[in-house]
mmCIF file of C-alpha atoms and ligand atoms in Angstrom:
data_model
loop_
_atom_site.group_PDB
_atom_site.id
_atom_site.type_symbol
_atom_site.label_atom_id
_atom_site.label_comp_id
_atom_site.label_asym_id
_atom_site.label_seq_id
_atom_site.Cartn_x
_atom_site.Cartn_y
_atom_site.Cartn_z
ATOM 1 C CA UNK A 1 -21.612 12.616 31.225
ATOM 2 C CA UNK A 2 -20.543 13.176 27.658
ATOM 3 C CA UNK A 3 -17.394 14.131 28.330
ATOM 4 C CA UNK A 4 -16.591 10.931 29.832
ATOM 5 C CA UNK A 5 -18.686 8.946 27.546
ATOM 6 C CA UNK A 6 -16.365 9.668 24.783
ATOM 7 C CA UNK A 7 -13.025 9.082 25.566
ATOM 8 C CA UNK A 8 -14.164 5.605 26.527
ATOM 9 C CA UNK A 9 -15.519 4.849 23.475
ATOM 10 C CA UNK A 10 -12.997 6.510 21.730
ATOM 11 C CA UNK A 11 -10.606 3.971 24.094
ATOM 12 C CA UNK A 12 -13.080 1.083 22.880
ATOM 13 C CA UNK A 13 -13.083 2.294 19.128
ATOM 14 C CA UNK A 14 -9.055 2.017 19.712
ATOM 15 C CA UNK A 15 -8.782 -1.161 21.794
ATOM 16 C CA UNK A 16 -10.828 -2.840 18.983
ATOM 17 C CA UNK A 17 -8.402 -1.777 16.185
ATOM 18 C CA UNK A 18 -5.687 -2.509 17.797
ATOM 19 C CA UNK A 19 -7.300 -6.010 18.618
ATOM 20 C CA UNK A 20 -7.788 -6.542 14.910
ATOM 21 C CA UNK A 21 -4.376 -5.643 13.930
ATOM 22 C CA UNK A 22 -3.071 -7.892 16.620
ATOM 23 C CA UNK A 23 -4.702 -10.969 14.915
ATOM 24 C CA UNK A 24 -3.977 -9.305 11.338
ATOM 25 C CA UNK A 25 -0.222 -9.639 11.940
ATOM 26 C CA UNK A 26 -0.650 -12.899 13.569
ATOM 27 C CA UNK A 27 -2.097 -14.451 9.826
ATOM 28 C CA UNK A 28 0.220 -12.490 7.932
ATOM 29 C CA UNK A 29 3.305 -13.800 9.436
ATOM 30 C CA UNK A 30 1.468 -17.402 9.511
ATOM 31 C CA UNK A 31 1.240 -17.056 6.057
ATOM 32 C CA UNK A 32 4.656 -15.759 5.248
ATOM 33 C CA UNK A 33 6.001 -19.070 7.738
ATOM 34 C CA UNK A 34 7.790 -17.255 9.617
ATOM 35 C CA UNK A 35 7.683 -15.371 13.109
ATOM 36 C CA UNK A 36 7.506 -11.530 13.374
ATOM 37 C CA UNK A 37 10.884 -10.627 14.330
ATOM 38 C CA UNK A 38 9.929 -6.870 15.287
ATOM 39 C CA UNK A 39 8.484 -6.996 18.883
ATOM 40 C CA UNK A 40 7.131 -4.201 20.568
ATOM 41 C CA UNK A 41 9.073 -2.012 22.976
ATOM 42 C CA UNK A 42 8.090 -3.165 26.911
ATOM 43 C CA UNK A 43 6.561 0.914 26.841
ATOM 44 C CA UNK A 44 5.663 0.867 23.488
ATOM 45 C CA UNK A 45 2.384 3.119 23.166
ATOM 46 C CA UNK A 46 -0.532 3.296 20.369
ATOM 47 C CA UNK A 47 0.357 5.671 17.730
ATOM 48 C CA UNK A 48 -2.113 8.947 18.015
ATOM 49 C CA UNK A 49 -2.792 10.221 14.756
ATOM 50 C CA UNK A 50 -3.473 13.982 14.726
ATOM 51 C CA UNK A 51 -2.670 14.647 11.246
ATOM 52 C CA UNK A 52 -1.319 11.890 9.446
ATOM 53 C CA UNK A 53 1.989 13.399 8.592
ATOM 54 C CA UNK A 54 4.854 10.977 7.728
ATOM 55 C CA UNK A 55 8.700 11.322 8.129
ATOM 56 C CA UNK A 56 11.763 9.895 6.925
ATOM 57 C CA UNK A 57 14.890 10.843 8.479
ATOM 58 C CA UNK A 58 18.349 10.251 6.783
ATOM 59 C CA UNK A 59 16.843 5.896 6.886
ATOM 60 C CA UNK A 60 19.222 3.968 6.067
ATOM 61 C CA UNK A 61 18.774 0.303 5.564
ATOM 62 C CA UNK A 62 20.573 -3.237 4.927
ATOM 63 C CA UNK A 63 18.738 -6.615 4.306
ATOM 64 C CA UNK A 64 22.456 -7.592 4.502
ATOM 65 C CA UNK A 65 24.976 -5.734 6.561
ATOM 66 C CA UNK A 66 27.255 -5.915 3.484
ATOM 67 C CA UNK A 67 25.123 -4.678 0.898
ATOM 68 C CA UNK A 68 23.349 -1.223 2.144
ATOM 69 C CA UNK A 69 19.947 -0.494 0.165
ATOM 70 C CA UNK A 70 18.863 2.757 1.266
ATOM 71 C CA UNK A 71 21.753 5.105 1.712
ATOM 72 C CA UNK A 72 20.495 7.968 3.783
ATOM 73 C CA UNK A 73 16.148 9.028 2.583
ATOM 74 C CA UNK A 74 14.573 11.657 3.980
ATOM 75 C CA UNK A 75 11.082 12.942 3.183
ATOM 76 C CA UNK A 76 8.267 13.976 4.014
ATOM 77 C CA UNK A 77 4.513 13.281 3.269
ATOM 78 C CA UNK A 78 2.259 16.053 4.481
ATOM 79 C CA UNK A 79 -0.813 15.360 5.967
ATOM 80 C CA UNK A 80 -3.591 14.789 3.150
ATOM 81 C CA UNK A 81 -0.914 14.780 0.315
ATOM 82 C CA UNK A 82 0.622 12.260 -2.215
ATOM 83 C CA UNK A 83 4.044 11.627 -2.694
ATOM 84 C CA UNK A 84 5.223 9.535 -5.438
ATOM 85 C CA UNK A 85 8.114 7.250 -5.722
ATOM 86 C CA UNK A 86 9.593 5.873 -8.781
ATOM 87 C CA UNK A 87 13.064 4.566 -10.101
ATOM 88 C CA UNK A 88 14.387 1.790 -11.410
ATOM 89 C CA UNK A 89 13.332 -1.516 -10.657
ATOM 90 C CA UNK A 90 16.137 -2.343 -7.671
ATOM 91 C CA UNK A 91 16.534 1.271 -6.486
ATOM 92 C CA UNK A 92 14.608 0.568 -3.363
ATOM 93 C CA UNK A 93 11.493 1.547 -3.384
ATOM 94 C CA UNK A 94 9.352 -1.671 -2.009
ATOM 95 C CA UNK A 95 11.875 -1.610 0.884
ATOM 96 C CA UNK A 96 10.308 2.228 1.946
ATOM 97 C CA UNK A 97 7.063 0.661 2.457
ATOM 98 C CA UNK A 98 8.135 -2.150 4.002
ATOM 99 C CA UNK A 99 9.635 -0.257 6.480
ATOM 100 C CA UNK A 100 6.941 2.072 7.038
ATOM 101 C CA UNK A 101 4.701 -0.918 7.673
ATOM 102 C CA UNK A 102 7.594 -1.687 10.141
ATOM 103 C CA UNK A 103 8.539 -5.093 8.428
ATOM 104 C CA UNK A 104 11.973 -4.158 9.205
ATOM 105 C CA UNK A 105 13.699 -1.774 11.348
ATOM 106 C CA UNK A 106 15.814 1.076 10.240
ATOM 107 C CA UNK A 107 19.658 0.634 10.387
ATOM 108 C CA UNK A 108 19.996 4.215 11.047
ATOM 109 C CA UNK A 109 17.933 7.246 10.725
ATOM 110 C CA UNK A 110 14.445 7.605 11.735
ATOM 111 C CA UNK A 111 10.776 7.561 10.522
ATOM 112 C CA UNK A 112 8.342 9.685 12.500
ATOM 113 C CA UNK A 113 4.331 9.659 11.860
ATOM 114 C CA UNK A 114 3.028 12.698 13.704
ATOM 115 C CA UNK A 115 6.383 13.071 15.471
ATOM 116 C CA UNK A 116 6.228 9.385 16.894
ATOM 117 C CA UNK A 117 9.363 6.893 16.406
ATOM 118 C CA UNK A 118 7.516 4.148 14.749
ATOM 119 C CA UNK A 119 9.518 2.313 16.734
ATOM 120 C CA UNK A 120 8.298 3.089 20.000
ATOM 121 C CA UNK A 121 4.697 2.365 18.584
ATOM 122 C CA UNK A 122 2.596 -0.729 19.076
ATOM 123 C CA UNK A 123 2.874 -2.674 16.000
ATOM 124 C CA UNK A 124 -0.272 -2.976 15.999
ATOM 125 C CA UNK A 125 -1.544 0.318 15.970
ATOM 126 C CA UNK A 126 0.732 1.374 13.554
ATOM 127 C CA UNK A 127 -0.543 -1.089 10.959
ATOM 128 C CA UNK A 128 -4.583 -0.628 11.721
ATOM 129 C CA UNK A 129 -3.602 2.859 10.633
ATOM 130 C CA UNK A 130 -1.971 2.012 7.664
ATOM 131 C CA UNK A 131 -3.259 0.571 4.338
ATOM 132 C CA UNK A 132 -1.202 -1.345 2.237
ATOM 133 C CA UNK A 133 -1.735 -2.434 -1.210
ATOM 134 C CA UNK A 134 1.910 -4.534 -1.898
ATOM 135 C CA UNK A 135 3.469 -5.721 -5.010
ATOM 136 C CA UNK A 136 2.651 -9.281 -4.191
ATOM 137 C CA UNK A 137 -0.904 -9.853 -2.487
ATOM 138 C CA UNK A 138 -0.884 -13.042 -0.263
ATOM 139 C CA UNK A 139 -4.673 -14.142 0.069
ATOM 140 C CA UNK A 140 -5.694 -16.458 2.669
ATOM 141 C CA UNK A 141 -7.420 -20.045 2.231
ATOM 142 C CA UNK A 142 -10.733 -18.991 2.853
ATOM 143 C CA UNK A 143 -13.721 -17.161 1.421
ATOM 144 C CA UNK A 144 -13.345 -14.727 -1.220
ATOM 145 C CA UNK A 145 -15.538 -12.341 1.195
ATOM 146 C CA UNK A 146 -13.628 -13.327 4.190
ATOM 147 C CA UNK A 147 -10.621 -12.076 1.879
ATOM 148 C CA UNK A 148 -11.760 -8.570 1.375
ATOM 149 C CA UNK A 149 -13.431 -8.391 4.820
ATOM 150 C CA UNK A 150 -9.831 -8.452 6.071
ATOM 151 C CA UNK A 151 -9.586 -4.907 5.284
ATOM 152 C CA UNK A 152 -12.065 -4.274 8.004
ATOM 153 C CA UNK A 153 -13.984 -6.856 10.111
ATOM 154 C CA UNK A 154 -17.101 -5.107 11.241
ATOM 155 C CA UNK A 155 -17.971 -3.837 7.758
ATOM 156 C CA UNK A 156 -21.106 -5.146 6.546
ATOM 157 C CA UNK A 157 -21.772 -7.607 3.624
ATOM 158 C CA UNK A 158 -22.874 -4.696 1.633
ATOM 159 C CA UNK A 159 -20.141 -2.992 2.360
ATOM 160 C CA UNK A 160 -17.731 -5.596 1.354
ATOM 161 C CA UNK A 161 -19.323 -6.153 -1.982
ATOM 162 C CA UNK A 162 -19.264 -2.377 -2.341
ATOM 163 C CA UNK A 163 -15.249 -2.431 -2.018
ATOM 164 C CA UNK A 164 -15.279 -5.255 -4.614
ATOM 165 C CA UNK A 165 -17.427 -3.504 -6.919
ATOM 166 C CA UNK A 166 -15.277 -0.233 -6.938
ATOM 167 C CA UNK A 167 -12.381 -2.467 -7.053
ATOM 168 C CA UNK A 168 -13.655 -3.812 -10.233
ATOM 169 C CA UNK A 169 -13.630 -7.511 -9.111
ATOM 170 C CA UNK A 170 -17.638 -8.110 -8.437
ATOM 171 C CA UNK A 171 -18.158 -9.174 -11.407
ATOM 172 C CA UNK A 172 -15.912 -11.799 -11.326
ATOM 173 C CA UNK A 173 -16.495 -13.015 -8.074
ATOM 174 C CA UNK A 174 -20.476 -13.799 -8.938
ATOM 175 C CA UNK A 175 -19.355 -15.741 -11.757
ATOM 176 C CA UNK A 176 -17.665 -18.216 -9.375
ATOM 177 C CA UNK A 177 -19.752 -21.039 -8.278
ATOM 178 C CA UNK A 178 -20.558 -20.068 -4.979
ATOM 179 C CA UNK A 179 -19.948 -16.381 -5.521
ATOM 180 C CA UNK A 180 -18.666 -14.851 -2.559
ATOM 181 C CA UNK A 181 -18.566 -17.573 -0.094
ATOM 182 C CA UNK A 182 -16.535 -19.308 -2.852
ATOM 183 C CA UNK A 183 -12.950 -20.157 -0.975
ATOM 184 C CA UNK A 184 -9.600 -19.107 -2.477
ATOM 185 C CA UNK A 185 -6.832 -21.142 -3.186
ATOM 186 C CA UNK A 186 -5.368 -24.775 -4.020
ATOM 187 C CA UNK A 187 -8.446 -26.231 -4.206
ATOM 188 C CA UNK A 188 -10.499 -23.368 -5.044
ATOM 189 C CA UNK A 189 -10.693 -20.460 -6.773
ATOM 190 C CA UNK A 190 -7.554 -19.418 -8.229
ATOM 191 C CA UNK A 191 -6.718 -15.717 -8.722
ATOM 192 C CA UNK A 192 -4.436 -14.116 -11.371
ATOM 193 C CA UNK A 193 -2.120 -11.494 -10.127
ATOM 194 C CA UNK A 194 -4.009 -8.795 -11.563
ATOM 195 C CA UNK A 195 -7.300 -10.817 -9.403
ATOM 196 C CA UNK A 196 -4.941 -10.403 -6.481
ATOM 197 C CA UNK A 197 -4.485 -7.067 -7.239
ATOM 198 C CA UNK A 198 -7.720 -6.026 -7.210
ATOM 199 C CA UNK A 199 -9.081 -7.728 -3.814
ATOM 200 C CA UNK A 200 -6.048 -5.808 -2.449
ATOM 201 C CA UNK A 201 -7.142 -2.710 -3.665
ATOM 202 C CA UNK A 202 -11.206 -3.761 -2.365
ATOM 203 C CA UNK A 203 -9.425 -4.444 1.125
ATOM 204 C CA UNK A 204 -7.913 -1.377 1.338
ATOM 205 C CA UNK A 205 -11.041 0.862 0.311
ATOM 206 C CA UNK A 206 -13.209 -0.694 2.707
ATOM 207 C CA UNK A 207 -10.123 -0.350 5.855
ATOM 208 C CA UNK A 208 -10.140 3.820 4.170
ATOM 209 C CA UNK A 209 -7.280 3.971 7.158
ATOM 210 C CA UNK A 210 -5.603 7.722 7.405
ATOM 211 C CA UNK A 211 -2.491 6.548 5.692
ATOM 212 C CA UNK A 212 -2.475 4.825 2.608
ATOM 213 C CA UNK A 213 0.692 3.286 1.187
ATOM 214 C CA UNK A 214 0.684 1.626 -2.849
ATOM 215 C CA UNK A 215 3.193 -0.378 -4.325
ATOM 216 C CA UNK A 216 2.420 -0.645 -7.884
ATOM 217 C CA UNK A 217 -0.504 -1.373 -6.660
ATOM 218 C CA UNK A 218 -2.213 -1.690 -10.743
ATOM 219 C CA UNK A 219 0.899 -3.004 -12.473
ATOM 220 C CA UNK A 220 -0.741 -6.420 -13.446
ATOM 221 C CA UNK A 221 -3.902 -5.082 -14.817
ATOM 222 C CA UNK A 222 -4.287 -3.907 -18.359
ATOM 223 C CA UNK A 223 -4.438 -0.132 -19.171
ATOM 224 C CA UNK A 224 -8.546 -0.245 -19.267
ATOM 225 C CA UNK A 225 -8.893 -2.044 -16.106
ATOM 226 C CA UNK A 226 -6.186 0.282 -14.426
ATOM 227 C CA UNK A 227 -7.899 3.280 -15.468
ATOM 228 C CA UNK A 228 -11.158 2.537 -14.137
ATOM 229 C CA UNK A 229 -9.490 1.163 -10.778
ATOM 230 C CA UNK A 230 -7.530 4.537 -10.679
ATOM 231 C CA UNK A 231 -10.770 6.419 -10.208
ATOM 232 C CA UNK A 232 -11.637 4.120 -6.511
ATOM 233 C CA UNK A 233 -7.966 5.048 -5.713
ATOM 234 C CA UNK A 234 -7.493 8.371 -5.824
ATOM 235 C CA UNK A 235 -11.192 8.817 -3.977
ATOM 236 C CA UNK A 236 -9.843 6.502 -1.001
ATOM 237 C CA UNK A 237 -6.715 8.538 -1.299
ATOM 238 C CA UNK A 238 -8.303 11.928 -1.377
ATOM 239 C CA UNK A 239 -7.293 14.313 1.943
ATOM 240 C CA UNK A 240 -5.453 11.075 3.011
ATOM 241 C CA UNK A 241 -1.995 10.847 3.467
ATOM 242 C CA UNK A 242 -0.487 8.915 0.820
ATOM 243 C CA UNK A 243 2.678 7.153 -0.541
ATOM 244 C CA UNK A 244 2.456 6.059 -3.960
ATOM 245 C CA UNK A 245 5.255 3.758 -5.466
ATOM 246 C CA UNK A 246 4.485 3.658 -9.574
ATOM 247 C CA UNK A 247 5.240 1.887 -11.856
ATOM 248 C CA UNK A 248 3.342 3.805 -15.054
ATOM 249 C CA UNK A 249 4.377 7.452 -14.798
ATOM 250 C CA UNK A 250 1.167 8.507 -16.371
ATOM 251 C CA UNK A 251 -0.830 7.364 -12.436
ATOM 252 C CA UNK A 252 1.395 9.693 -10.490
ATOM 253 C CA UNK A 253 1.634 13.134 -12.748
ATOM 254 C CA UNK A 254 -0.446 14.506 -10.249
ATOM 255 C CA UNK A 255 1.502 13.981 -6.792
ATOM 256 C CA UNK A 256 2.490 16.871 -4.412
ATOM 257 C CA UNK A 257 5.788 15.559 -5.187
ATOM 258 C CA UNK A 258 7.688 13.249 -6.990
ATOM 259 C CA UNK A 259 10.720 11.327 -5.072
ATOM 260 C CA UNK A 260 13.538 9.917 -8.233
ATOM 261 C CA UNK A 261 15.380 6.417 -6.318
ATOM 262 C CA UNK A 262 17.924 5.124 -8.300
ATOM 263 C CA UNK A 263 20.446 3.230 -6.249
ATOM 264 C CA UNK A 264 19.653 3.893 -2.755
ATOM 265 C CA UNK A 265 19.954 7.558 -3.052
ATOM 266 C CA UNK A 266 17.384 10.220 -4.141
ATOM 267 C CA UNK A 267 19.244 11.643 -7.302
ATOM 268 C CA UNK A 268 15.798 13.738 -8.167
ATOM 269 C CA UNK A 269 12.674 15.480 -6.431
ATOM 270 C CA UNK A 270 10.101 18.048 -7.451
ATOM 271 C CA UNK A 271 6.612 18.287 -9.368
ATOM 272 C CA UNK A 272 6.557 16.631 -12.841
ATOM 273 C CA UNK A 273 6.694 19.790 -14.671
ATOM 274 C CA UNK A 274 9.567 20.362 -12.682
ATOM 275 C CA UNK A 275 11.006 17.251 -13.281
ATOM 276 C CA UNK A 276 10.332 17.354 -17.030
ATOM 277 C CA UNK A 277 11.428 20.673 -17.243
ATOM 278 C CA UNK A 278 14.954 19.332 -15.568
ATOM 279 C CA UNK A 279 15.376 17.049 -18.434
ATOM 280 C CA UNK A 280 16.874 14.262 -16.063
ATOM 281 C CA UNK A 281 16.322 10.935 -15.072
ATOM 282 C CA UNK A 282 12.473 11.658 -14.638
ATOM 283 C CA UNK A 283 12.225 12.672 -17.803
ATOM 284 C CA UNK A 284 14.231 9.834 -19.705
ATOM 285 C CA UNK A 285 11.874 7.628 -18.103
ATOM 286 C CA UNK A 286 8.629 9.661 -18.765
ATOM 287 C CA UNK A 287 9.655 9.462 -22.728
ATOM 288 C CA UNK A 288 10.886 5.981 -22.542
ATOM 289 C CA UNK A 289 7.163 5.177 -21.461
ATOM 290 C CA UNK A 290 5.637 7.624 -23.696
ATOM 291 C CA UNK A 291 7.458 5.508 -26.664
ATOM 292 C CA UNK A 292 6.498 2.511 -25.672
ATOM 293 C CA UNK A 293 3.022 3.339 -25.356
ATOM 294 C CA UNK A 294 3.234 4.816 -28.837
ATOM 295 C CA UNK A 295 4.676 2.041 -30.326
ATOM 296 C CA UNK A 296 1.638 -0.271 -28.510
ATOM 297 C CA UNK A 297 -1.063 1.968 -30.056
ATOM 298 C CA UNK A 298 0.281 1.538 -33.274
ATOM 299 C CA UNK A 299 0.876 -2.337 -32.931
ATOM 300 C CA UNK A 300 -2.927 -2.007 -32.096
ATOM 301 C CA UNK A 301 -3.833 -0.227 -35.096
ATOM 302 C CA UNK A 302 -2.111 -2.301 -37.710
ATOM 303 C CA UNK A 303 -3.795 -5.500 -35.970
ATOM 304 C CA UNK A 304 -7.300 -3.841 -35.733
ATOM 305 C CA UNK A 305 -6.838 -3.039 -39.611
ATOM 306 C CA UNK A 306 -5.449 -6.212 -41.192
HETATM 307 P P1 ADP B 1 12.330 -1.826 -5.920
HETATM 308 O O1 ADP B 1 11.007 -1.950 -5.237
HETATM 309 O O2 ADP B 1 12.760 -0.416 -6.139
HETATM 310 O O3 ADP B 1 12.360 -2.604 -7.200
HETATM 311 P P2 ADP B 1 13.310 -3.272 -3.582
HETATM 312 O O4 ADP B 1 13.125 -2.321 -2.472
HETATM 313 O O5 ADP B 1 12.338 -4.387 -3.688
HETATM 314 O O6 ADP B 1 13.453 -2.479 -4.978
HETATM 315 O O7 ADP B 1 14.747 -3.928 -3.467
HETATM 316 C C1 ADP B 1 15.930 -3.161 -3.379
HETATM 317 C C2 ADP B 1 17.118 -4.100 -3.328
HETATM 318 O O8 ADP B 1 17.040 -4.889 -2.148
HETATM 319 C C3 ADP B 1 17.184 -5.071 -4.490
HETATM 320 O O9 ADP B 1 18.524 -5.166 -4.901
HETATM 321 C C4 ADP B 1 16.728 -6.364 -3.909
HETATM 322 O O10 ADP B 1 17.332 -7.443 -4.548
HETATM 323 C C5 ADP B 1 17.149 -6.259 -2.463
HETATM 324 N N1 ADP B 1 16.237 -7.024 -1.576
HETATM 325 C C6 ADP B 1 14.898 -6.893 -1.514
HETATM 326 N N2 ADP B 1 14.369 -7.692 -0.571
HETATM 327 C C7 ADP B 1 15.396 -8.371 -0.028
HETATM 328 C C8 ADP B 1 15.511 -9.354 1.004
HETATM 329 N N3 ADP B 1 14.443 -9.802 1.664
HETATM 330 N N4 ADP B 1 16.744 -9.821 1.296
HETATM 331 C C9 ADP B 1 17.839 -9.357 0.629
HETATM 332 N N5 ADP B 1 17.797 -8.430 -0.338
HETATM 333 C C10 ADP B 1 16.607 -7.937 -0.679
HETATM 334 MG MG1 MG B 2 9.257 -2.904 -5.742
#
């Protein structure tokens, strides 16, 4: 009796999901005004996650047949670890994660989550398992709670204020005049891009999916704020598989591994001792920031003094 209990609600626990998804990518594409252009293989199956282990193959890709972006990536994200990638604004790092999230298909090469094509995946199993924190956070014109509730529908209103609160966002969503059932938007309650940020971030604690995917997902908040943020973060990302795109060094010393883009290519890879060590690109960019943060402090000072 159990043993046939199970799979069906295991079935029911995926159906669900994948239900969710279905009307997730349905909004997002309403909002973006445009129609998906990836459709799902006639035999395209749910991605099974064992493990959680990501793969890039030699992926190439070209917005523009002219003008290729990536140039042949491959790597690999363990199960449970955290790769980081940084470069240069333009070397093509918001155009991995797009194409993890299957925005786009590859132009050649592969990527592979537990050794399935992503392309022979229901879209919309492939993105209930994913969370994504982008660059640019599109909110819908409704409810500040409906907003973060996106993450995951069934989760309670506790739960959503929960998300909000480790996001560091609660606080300012009471302060709005209807608090959470305040909407967002034109006419509404208008959200900076760190705000954004943040109900993002509460989205993706409450969705806690297996693979987590941030693109400088804390650029837009200050220092303080990102520091306190960083703590929710790293617990959502904890023994989940994650790809981390940063844009302050100082977030990402700790990854498994550190991927260098510049120009399509990876011209660097390793820990970021090793990286330091290597005296590189890495490591013009670590002191760069390390300067500028310097030079901040002291700016600080000499105002806090005068
Ligand atoms: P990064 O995140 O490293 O700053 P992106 O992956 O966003 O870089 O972009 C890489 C390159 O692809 C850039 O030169 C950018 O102008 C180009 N690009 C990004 N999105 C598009 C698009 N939708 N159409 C055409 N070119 C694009
Ligand atoms: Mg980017």
């Amino acid at each position: 009796m159990i043993q046939l209990y199970q799979p069906l609600n295991f079935m029911g626990m995926v159906y669900r999901e994948i239900k969710q998804a279905i009307i997730d990518i349905e909004k997002m594409f309403n909002v973006l005004g445009r129609e998906a252009e990836i459709k799902d293989a006639p035999d395209a199956k749910p991605l099974v996650i064992s493990a959680g282990t990501v793969r890039f193959e030699d992926v190439r890709f070209a917005y523009e047949p002219t003008r290729p972006i990536l140039k042949g990536i491959s790597f690999e994200v363990p199960a449970g670890k955290t790769i980081a990638i940084v470069g240069p604004s333009g070397a093509g790092k918001s155009t991995i994660s797009r194409l993890l999230f299957r925005l786009y298909d590859v132009s050649g090469g592969k990527i592979l989550i537990d050794g399935q094509d992503i392309r022979n995946v229901m879209q919309a199993s492939l993105r209930a398992s994913i969370g994504m924190v982008p660059q640019d956070t599109v909110l819908f014109n409704d409810t500040i709670r409906y907003n973060i509730r996106y993450g995951r529908w069934d989760a309670s209103d506790a739960e959503v204020e929960e998300a909000a609160r480790l996001a560091q966002i609660d606080h300012f969503i009471r302060m709005a005049p209807k608090g959470y059932e305040t909407q967002v938007g034109e006419r509404g309650l208008k959200l900076s891009g760190g705000e954004k940020q943040r109900v993002a971030i509460a989205r993706t604690v409450l969705k806690a999916p297996p693979i987590l995917v941030l693109d400088e997902a804390t650029s837009a908040l200050d220092t303080h704020t990102e520091h306190e943020i960083q703590g929710a973060l790293d617990r959502v990302a904890k023994n989940r598989t994650s790809l981390v795109i940063a844009h302050r060094l100082s977030t990402i010393v700790g990854a498994d591994e550190i991927i260098v883009l510049d120009q399509g290519r990876i011209a660097e890879r390793g820990t970021h001792a090793k990286l330091l060590a290597q005296g590189g690109l890495y490591a013009s960019m670590w002191n760069r920031q390390r300067e500028a943060e310097a030079a901040r402090e002291k700016l600080a000072k000499m105002a806090d003094t005068s």
